[in-house]
CSV table of C-alpha atoms and ligand atoms in Angstrom, one decimal:
chain,number,residue,atom,x,y,z
A,1,MET,CA,-0.3,0.1,0.0
A,2,PRO,CA,1.2,3.4,-0.6
A,3,GLU,CA,2.8,5.9,1.8
A,4,MET,CA,0.9,8.8,1.7
A,5,PRO,CA,2.9,12.0,3.7
A,6,MET,CA,2.2,13.2,7.1
A,7,SER,CA,-0.4,16.4,7.4
A,8,PRO,CA,0.1,19.3,7.9
A,9,ALA,CA,-0.7,21.3,11.7
A,10,LYS,CA,-4.6,21.4,12.2
A,11,PRO,CA,-6.4,23.1,14.7
A,12,SER,CA,-8.6,20.7,15.7
A,13,THR,CA,-10.9,19.4,18.1
A,14,SER,CA,-9.7,15.5,17.7
A,15,ARG,CA,-8.7,13.6,20.9
A,16,LEU,CA,-6.0,12.1,18.5
A,17,ASP,CA,-2.4,14.0,17.1
A,18,HIS,CA,-3.6,12.8,12.9
A,19,GLN,CA,0.0,14.2,12.8
A,20,TRP,CA,2.4,11.7,15.0
A,21,LEU,CA,-0.3,8.6,13.6
A,22,ALA,CA,0.4,9.4,10.2
A,23,TRP,CA,4.3,9.0,10.8
A,24,THR,CA,5.4,5.9,9.2
A,25,PRO,CA,8.7,5.6,11.1
A,26,GLY,CA,12.0,3.7,8.7
A,27,ARG,CA,13.3,0.6,9.6
A,28,ALA,CA,15.8,1.1,11.3
A,29,GLY,CA,13.1,3.1,13.3
A,30,LEU,CA,10.6,0.1,12.8
A,31,VAL,CA,13.3,-2.0,15.0
A,32,LEU,CA,13.8,0.6,17.5
A,33,LEU,CA,11.1,1.0,18.4
A,34,ALA,CA,9.6,-2.8,18.5
A,35,ILE,CA,12.9,-3.2,20.8
A,36,LEU,CA,12.1,0.1,23.5
A,37,LEU,CA,8.1,-2.0,22.7
A,38,TRP,CA,9.3,-5.7,23.2
A,39,SER,CA,11.6,-4.4,26.7
A,40,SER,CA,8.5,-2.3,28.2
A,41,LEU,CA,6.3,-4.7,27.3
A,42,THR,CA,7.8,-8.0,28.8
A,43,ALA,CA,9.5,-6.1,32.0
A,44,CYS,CA,5.8,-5.4,33.2
A,45,GLY,CA,4.9,-9.0,32.3
A,46,VAL,CA,4.1,-9.8,36.7
A,47,ARG,CA,4.8,-7.0,38.8
A,48,PRO,CA,3.6,-5.9,42.6
A,49,GLY,CA,0.3,-4.9,43.7
A,50,ALA,CA,-0.1,-3.1,46.6
A,51,ASP,CA,-0.1,-5.8,49.5
A,52,GLY,CA,3.3,-6.7,48.0
A,53,ASN,CA,2.1,-9.8,46.3
A,54,ALA,CA,2.7,-10.6,42.2
A,55,GLN,CA,0.0,-8.6,40.4
A,56,GLU,CA,0.1,-9.9,36.8
A,57,VAL,CA,-1.1,-7.6,33.8
A,58,TRP,CA,-3.2,-8.3,31.3
A,59,ARG,CA,-2.8,-5.4,28.0
A,60,PHE,CA,-5.6,-4.8,26.2
A,61,ALA,CA,-5.4,-3.5,22.1
A,62,ILE,CA,-8.1,-1.6,20.7
A,63,GLU,CA,-8.2,-0.2,17.3
A,64,GLU,CA,-9.5,3.2,18.5
A,65,THR,CA,-9.1,6.4,21.1
A,66,GLN,CA,-10.0,6.9,24.5
A,67,GLY,CA,-13.3,7.9,25.1
A,68,SER,CA,-15.2,5.1,21.5
A,69,VAL,CA,-17.3,2.9,21.9
A,70,GLN,CA,-14.0,0.1,22.0
A,71,ASP,CA,-12.3,2.3,25.6
A,72,ALA,CA,-15.3,1.8,27.0
A,73,TYR,CA,-15.7,-2.1,26.2
A,74,ALA,CA,-11.7,-2.1,27.0
A,75,GLN,CA,-12.3,0.5,30.8
A,76,ARG,CA,-15.2,-1.9,31.6
A,77,PHE,CA,-13.5,-5.5,31.2
A,78,LYS,CA,-10.6,-3.8,32.8
A,79,GLU,CA,-13.2,-2.7,35.9
A,80,LEU,CA,-14.5,-6.3,36.0
A,81,VAL,CA,-11.3,-8.6,35.7
A,82,GLU,CA,-9.7,-6.3,38.2
A,83,GLU,CA,-12.5,-6.5,40.9
A,84,ARG,CA,-13.1,-11.1,39.7
A,85,THR,CA,-9.6,-11.5,40.5
A,86,ASP,CA,-9.5,-8.7,43.8
A,87,GLY,CA,-6.6,-6.7,41.7
A,88,ALA,CA,-4.7,-10.0,41.2
A,89,VAL,CA,-4.4,-8.9,37.2
A,90,ARG,CA,-3.8,-6.0,36.2
A,91,VAL,CA,-5.6,-4.8,33.1
A,92,LYS,CA,-3.9,-1.8,30.8
A,93,VAL,CA,-5.8,-0.5,27.6
A,94,TYR,CA,-3.5,0.7,24.6
A,95,PRO,CA,-5.5,3.0,23.1
A,96,TYR,CA,-5.2,3.4,19.3
A,97,GLY,CA,-1.8,5.2,18.4
A,98,THR,CA,0.0,3.9,20.9
A,99,LEU,CA,1.0,0.2,19.4
A,100,GLY,CA,0.6,1.0,15.4
A,101,THR,CA,-2.9,-0.2,13.6
A,102,SER,CA,-5.0,-2.8,13.1
A,103,ASP,CA,-2.7,-5.0,11.7
A,104,GLN,CA,0.2,-4.6,13.5
A,105,ILE,CA,-2.0,-5.1,16.9
A,106,THR,CA,-3.2,-8.5,15.8
A,107,GLU,CA,0.7,-9.3,15.0
A,108,GLN,CA,1.8,-7.8,18.4
A,109,LEU,CA,-1.5,-10.2,19.8
A,110,HIS,CA,-0.2,-13.8,18.0
A,111,ALA,CA,3.4,-12.7,19.4
A,112,GLY,CA,2.1,-12.9,22.9
A,113,THR,CA,3.4,-9.5,24.0
A,114,ILE,CA,-0.2,-7.6,23.8
A,115,GLN,CA,-2.7,-10.0,25.0
A,116,PHE,CA,-6.7,-8.9,24.3
A,117,ALA,CA,-7.0,-6.9,21.4
A,118,MET,CA,-9.9,-5.7,18.9
A,119,ALA,CA,-10.3,-6.9,15.7
A,120,SER,CA,-12.1,-5.9,13.1
A,121,PRO,CA,-13.8,-7.4,10.2
A,122,GLY,CA,-12.4,-4.2,7.8
A,123,HIS,CA,-8.9,-5.2,8.7
A,124,LEU,CA,-8.8,-9.1,10.1
A,125,GLY,CA,-10.8,-10.1,6.6
A,126,LYS,CA,-6.7,-10.1,5.4
A,127,ILE,CA,-6.2,-13.1,7.5
A,128,ILE,CA,-9.6,-14.6,7.9
A,129,PRO,CA,-11.8,-14.3,4.4
A,130,GLU,CA,-14.6,-15.9,6.4
A,131,VAL,CA,-15.2,-12.6,8.7
A,132,GLN,CA,-15.9,-10.3,5.9
A,133,VAL,CA,-19.2,-11.6,5.6
A,134,PHE,CA,-19.5,-8.5,8.0
A,135,LEU,CA,-18.4,-6.5,5.6
A,136,LEU,CA,-21.7,-7.5,2.5
A,137,HIS,CA,-23.7,-4.4,2.6
A,138,PHE,CA,-27.9,-5.5,3.7
A,139,ILE,CA,-27.3,-8.6,5.1
A,140,PHE,CA,-28.7,-7.7,8.5
A,141,SER,CA,-32.2,-6.5,9.6
A,142,ASP,CA,-32.6,-2.7,10.0
A,143,ARG,CA,-33.8,-3.0,13.9
A,144,GLU,CA,-30.1,-3.1,15.6
A,145,GLU,CA,-31.5,-5.0,18.2
A,146,VAL,CA,-32.2,-8.0,16.0
A,147,ASP,CA,-29.4,-8.0,14.8
A,148,ASN,CA,-27.4,-8.1,18.5
A,149,ARG,CA,-29.5,-10.9,18.2
A,150,VAL,CA,-28.1,-13.1,15.7
A,151,LEU,CA,-24.5,-11.9,16.6
A,152,ARG,CA,-24.6,-14.0,19.4
A,153,ASN,CA,-26.2,-16.7,17.2
A,154,PRO,CA,-24.0,-20.4,18.8
A,155,GLU,CA,-24.2,-21.5,15.5
A,156,LEU,CA,-22.0,-18.5,14.3
A,157,LEU,CA,-20.3,-18.2,16.9
A,158,ALA,CA,-19.0,-21.7,17.2
A,159,THR,CA,-17.7,-21.5,13.5
A,160,PHE,CA,-16.1,-18.9,13.9
A,161,ASP,CA,-14.7,-20.3,17.1
A,162,ARG,CA,-12.7,-22.4,14.6
A,163,LEU,CA,-11.7,-20.3,12.2
A,164,TYR,CA,-10.0,-17.5,14.8
A,165,GLU,CA,-7.9,-20.7,16.6
A,166,GLU,CA,-7.0,-21.8,12.8
A,167,LYS,CA,-5.5,-18.6,12.9
A,168,GLY,CA,-4.2,-18.6,16.7
A,169,LEU,CA,-6.4,-16.0,18.0
A,170,LYS,CA,-9.1,-17.1,20.6
A,171,LEU,CA,-12.8,-15.3,19.0
A,172,LEU,CA,-14.1,-14.0,23.1
A,173,THR,CA,-17.4,-12.1,21.2
A,174,PHE,CA,-19.1,-9.8,17.8
A,175,PHE,CA,-20.5,-7.3,19.1
A,176,SER,CA,-21.9,-3.8,17.1
A,177,GLU,CA,-20.7,-0.5,17.0
A,178,GLY,CA,-23.0,1.1,14.9
A,179,TRP,CA,-24.6,2.2,11.9
A,180,MET,CA,-22.1,2.2,9.5
A,181,VAL,CA,-22.5,6.3,7.6
A,182,TRP,CA,-20.4,7.8,4.7
A,183,THR,CA,-19.0,11.3,4.9
A,184,ALA,CA,-18.5,13.4,1.5
A,185,ASN,CA,-18.3,16.2,0.0
A,186,GLN,CA,-21.8,15.8,-2.0
A,187,PRO,CA,-24.6,13.8,-1.4
A,188,ILE,CA,-24.7,10.7,-2.5
A,189,ARG,CA,-28.0,9.3,-2.8
A,190,ARG,CA,-27.6,7.0,-6.0
A,191,PRO,CA,-24.9,4.5,-7.0
A,192,GLU,CA,-23.9,6.9,-10.1
A,193,ASP,CA,-23.9,9.6,-7.1
A,194,PHE,CA,-20.1,7.0,-6.3
A,195,GLN,CA,-18.8,7.7,-9.7
A,196,GLY,CA,-14.9,8.7,-9.4
A,197,VAL,CA,-15.6,9.6,-5.7
A,198,LYS,CA,-12.4,8.3,-3.9
A,199,PHE,CA,-13.6,6.9,-1.2
A,200,ARG,CA,-11.3,5.2,2.1
A,201,THR,CA,-12.6,1.9,3.3
A,202,MET,CA,-11.0,-0.5,5.6
A,203,THR,CA,-7.8,-2.5,4.2
A,204,SER,CA,-10.0,-6.0,4.4
A,205,PRO,CA,-10.2,-6.5,-0.1
A,206,LEU,CA,-14.4,-7.7,0.2
A,207,LEU,CA,-14.3,-3.6,0.7
A,208,LEU,CA,-13.2,-3.1,-2.6
A,209,ALA,CA,-15.8,-5.5,-4.2
A,210,ALA,CA,-17.9,-3.6,-2.8
A,211,TYR,CA,-17.6,0.1,-3.1
A,212,ASP,CA,-16.6,-0.9,-6.7
A,213,ALA,CA,-19.9,-2.2,-7.4
A,214,TYR,CA,-21.4,1.0,-6.1
A,215,GLY,CA,-18.9,2.2,-9.3
A,216,ALA,CA,-16.4,4.5,-6.7
A,217,SER,CA,-12.6,4.5,-6.8
A,218,PRO,CA,-12.4,2.2,-3.2
A,219,THR,CA,-8.8,3.5,-1.3
A,220,PRO,CA,-8.0,0.6,1.5
A,221,LEU,CA,-6.1,3.1,4.0
A,222,PRO,CA,-5.4,2.6,8.1
A,223,TYR,CA,-7.3,4.2,10.1
A,224,SER,CA,-4.7,6.5,11.5
A,225,GLU,CA,-4.2,8.1,7.6
A,226,VAL,CA,-7.8,8.7,7.5
A,227,TYR,CA,-7.9,12.6,8.3
A,228,SER,CA,-4.9,13.6,6.9
A,229,GLY,CA,-6.1,11.6,2.8
A,230,LEU,CA,-9.6,13.6,3.5
A,231,GLN,CA,-7.8,17.0,4.1
A,232,LEU,CA,-5.1,17.0,2.0
A,233,SER,CA,-8.4,15.6,-1.3
A,234,MET,CA,-6.2,12.5,-1.7
A,235,ILE,CA,-9.4,11.2,-0.8
A,236,ASP,CA,-12.9,12.5,-1.7
A,237,GLY,CA,-15.1,10.0,0.9
A,238,GLN,CA,-15.0,7.3,4.1
A,239,VAL,CA,-16.9,5.1,5.8
A,240,ASN,CA,-17.5,4.4,9.5
A,241,PRO,CA,-20.1,4.9,12.9
A,242,VAL,CA,-21.2,8.9,13.4
A,243,PHE,CA,-19.3,8.0,17.1
A,244,ALA,CA,-15.9,7.7,14.9
A,245,ILE,CA,-16.6,10.2,12.9
A,246,GLU,CA,-16.3,12.2,16.0
A,247,GLU,CA,-13.6,11.0,17.5
A,248,MET,CA,-10.8,11.8,14.8
A,249,SER,CA,-12.8,14.5,13.5
A,250,PHE,CA,-13.9,13.8,9.6
A,251,TYR,CA,-16.5,16.0,10.2
A,252,GLU,CA,-14.6,18.5,10.1
A,253,VAL,CA,-13.2,17.8,7.3
A,254,SER,CA,-16.1,15.7,4.9
A,255,GLU,CA,-19.1,17.5,5.6
A,256,THR,CA,-21.9,16.0,4.2
A,257,LEU,CA,-23.3,12.9,6.2
A,258,ILE,CA,-24.9,9.8,4.9
A,259,PHE,CA,-26.9,7.7,6.3
A,260,PRO,CA,-27.4,4.2,4.7
A,261,ASN,CA,-28.6,1.5,7.1
A,262,HIS,CA,-26.5,-0.2,4.9
A,263,ALA,CA,-24.6,-2.2,7.4
A,264,LEU,CA,-23.3,-2.1,11.3
A,265,PHE,CA,-19.1,-1.8,11.8
A,266,ILE,CA,-19.1,-5.2,13.8
A,267,THR,CA,-15.7,-5.9,15.6
A,268,SER,CA,-14.5,-8.3,17.8
A,269,ALA,CA,-12.8,-9.1,20.7
A,270,VAL,CA,-10.0,-11.7,20.8
A,271,THR,CA,-7.3,-13.0,22.9
A,272,GLY,CA,-4.7,-14.7,21.9
A,273,GLU,CA,-5.3,-18.8,21.8
A,274,GLU,CA,-1.8,-20.2,23.4
A,275,PHE,CA,-2.3,-17.4,26.1
A,276,PHE,CA,-6.1,-17.8,26.5
A,277,ASP,CA,-5.1,-22.2,27.0
A,278,GLY,CA,-2.3,-21.3,29.4
A,279,LEU,CA,-5.3,-19.6,31.7
A,280,SER,CA,-6.6,-21.7,35.3
A,281,PRO,CA,-10.8,-23.4,34.3
A,282,GLU,CA,-11.1,-20.7,36.8
A,283,ARG,CA,-9.4,-17.5,35.1
A,284,GLN,CA,-11.2,-19.1,31.5
A,285,GLU,CA,-14.7,-18.5,32.9
A,286,MET,CA,-13.8,-15.5,34.6
A,287,VAL,CA,-13.4,-13.9,31.5
A,288,GLN,CA,-16.2,-15.5,29.8
A,289,GLY,CA,-18.0,-14.2,32.0
A,290,VAL,CA,-16.8,-10.3,32.2
A,291,VAL,CA,-17.7,-11.3,28.2
A,292,ALA,CA,-20.7,-12.1,28.5
A,293,ASP,CA,-21.9,-9.5,30.8
A,294,LEU,CA,-20.4,-7.0,28.6
A,295,GLN,CA,-22.6,-7.6,26.0
A,296,ASP,CA,-26.0,-5.7,26.5
A,297,GLU,CA,-24.3,-3.1,27.9
A,298,ILE,CA,-22.0,-2.7,24.7
A,299,PHE,CA,-25.4,-2.3,22.6
A,300,GLU,CA,-26.9,0.4,25.0
A,301,VAL,CA,-23.5,2.1,25.2
A,302,GLN,CA,-23.2,2.2,21.2
A,303,ARG,CA,-26.3,3.8,20.5
A,304,LYS,CA,-25.7,6.3,23.7
A,305,PHE,CA,-22.0,7.4,21.8
A,306,ASN,CA,-23.5,7.5,18.1
A,307,ARG,CA,-26.7,9.3,19.1
A,308,GLU,CA,-24.6,12.0,21.7
A,309,ARG,CA,-22.0,12.5,19.1
A,310,LEU,CA,-24.1,13.7,16.1
A,311,GLU,CA,-25.4,16.3,18.2
A,312,THR,CA,-22.2,17.0,19.1
A,313,ILE,CA,-20.8,17.1,15.4
A,314,GLN,CA,-24.2,19.0,14.4
A,315,GLU,CA,-23.2,21.6,17.6
A,316,ARG,CA,-19.8,22.3,16.4
A,317,ASN,CA,-20.8,22.4,12.7
A,318,PRO,CA,-23.8,23.8,11.7
A,319,ASP,CA,-22.2,23.7,8.1
A,320,VAL,CA,-22.5,19.5,8.4
A,321,ARG,CA,-25.6,18.4,6.4
A,322,THR,CA,-27.4,15.0,6.8
A,323,VAL,CA,-28.7,13.1,4.4
A,324,ARG,CA,-30.9,9.7,5.0
A,325,LEU,CA,-31.4,7.7,2.0
A,326,THR,CA,-35.5,6.9,1.5
A,327,GLU,CA,-36.9,2.9,0.7
A,328,ASP,CA,-36.1,3.8,-2.3
A,329,GLU,CA,-33.2,5.0,-3.1
A,330,ARG,CA,-31.9,2.4,-0.9
A,331,GLU,CA,-33.3,-0.6,-2.4
A,332,ARG,CA,-31.7,0.9,-5.7
A,333,PHE,CA,-28.1,0.2,-3.5
A,334,ARG,CA,-29.4,-2.9,-2.1
A,335,GLN,CA,-29.3,-4.2,-5.7
A,336,ALA,CA,-26.2,-3.5,-7.2
A,337,SER,CA,-24.4,-4.7,-3.4
A,338,LEU,CA,-26.1,-8.9,-4.7
A,339,PRO,CA,-23.1,-9.5,-6.9
A,340,VAL,CA,-20.9,-8.8,-3.7
A,341,ARG,CA,-22.4,-12.0,-2.1
A,342,GLU,CA,-20.8,-13.9,-5.0
A,343,THR,CA,-17.8,-12.2,-4.5
A,344,PHE,CA,-17.6,-12.9,-1.1
A,345,VAL,CA,-17.9,-16.9,-2.0
A,346,GLU,CA,-15.8,-17.1,-4.6
A,347,ALA,CA,-12.5,-15.5,-1.5
A,348,ALA,CA,-14.4,-17.3,1.4
A,349,GLY,CA,-15.0,-20.4,-0.1
A,350,ARG,CA,-18.2,-23.2,1.3
A,351,GLU,CA,-17.2,-22.2,4.5
A,352,GLY,CA,-17.9,-18.7,3.7
A,353,GLU,CA,-21.1,-19.6,1.9
A,354,GLY,CA,-22.1,-21.6,4.9
A,355,VAL,CA,-21.5,-18.3,7.7
A,356,LEU,CA,-23.3,-16.2,4.3
A,357,ASP,CA,-26.0,-18.4,4.0
A,358,LEU,CA,-26.4,-18.6,8.0
A,359,ILE,CA,-26.5,-15.1,9.3
A,360,LEU,CA,-29.3,-14.5,6.1
A,361,GLU,CA,-31.2,-16.6,8.4
A,362,ALA,CA,-30.9,-16.3,11.6
A,363,VAL,CA,-32.4,-12.6,10.5
A,364,GLN,CA,-35.2,-14.2,9.1
A,365,GLU,CA,-35.7,-16.0,12.9
A,366,GLU,CA,-34.7,-13.4,15.0
A,367,GLU,CA,-37.2,-10.8,13.0
A,368,GLN,CA,-40.5,-13.0,13.8
A,369,ALA,CA,-39.1,-13.3,17.4
A,370,PRO,CA,-38.3,-9.9,18.7
A,371,THR,CA,-38.6,-10.9,22.1
A,372,ALA,CA,-38.7,-14.4,21.7
A,373,THR,CA,-35.3,-15.7,21.8
A,374,PRO,CA,-33.2,-15.7,25.5
A,375,SER,CA,-29.3,-15.0,25.4
A,376,PRO,CA,-27.0,-17.8,26.0
B,1,6CS,O1,-12.0,2.9,9.8
B,1,6CS,C1,-11.2,1.9,10.9
B,1,6CS,O2,-10.5,1.6,10.6
B,1,6CS,C2,-11.7,1.4,12.0
B,1,6CS,N1,-12.9,2.4,12.7
B,1,6CS,C3,-13.4,2.2,13.8
B,1,6CS,C4,-15.0,2.6,13.9
B,1,6CS,N2,-12.9,1.5,14.4
B,1,6CS,C5,-12.2,0.5,13.8
B,1,6CS,C6,-11.1,0.9,12.5
B,1,6CS,O3,-9.9,0.2,12.7
């Protein structure tokens, strides 16, 4: 992937220093960084607690900044783990920018330098093609609570448990961070409006097919490079949930927000398979208990964040335009998106076809039984 130049300084309300994040170290810099990171991380694996007893440190890297949905998840995970281990385990949360891009975070999980991470299909799809099912458009219900139940489908989770395990990862859970929203310089109401639009996507290959299908020019980039890409007009638009558009200040440089409700931003929380297997059965159960307890909580958190942050954007920049697609307009995009399902099956094979069918069936079932299915 071509590297983008450093962004110029900007007067920003963002919680991120985009300039720092867009910095790309040279080879020697990378080696030095790796050594520094390794020594600082290994040095704090076990440390004395307040009572003098050894305290284990679990490192949790997220793909978003402080104040994000993933941060809210990781902070609550920290709180509950520390509480349930009576302080024997301390969880240290690493926000985006401290340990590198999403791909680098996954590598560090493999290497065992961190123990927990968020791994979004939008990037993880390069390693696990089947997980790109979550990147397909118009496969979920328009009702978020239905989708929340689909994401807990035991068969779906069992399949992905195995697929993640084959890559040395232990899947803890999937959850939604809200509806994906397009930002662009002009309203996009029909696939034709995407013609010639350089549209940033996450880095999983299926996303290229997804936006190609609408006639856009998809441009995969790491999260940290999106702001400068928009600012320097290297890209004309991007797609993310509202809370992310606010926290990354994308609304400062891409002022039309388009709500097509075509896809959710779904992420997975993961741990290293080796690390997890090495835990005692009690600790494993404790981790899974925490994850189960957070499922409903994070659903409400993302809803709240997405609602509130839209107000923040509108207060900060009254020039921001919001466009909500009509059902007819959505239908045109839905039709245009259908061939991408075949592209997905070609890339992800029989297993991929299986998870797609499973999701489509589960959505239908859950739509008919809106309140019936209890959490597993
Ligand atoms: O667009 C991205 O790359 C990122 N978006 C969000 C909301 N979370 C993490 C992901 O890497």
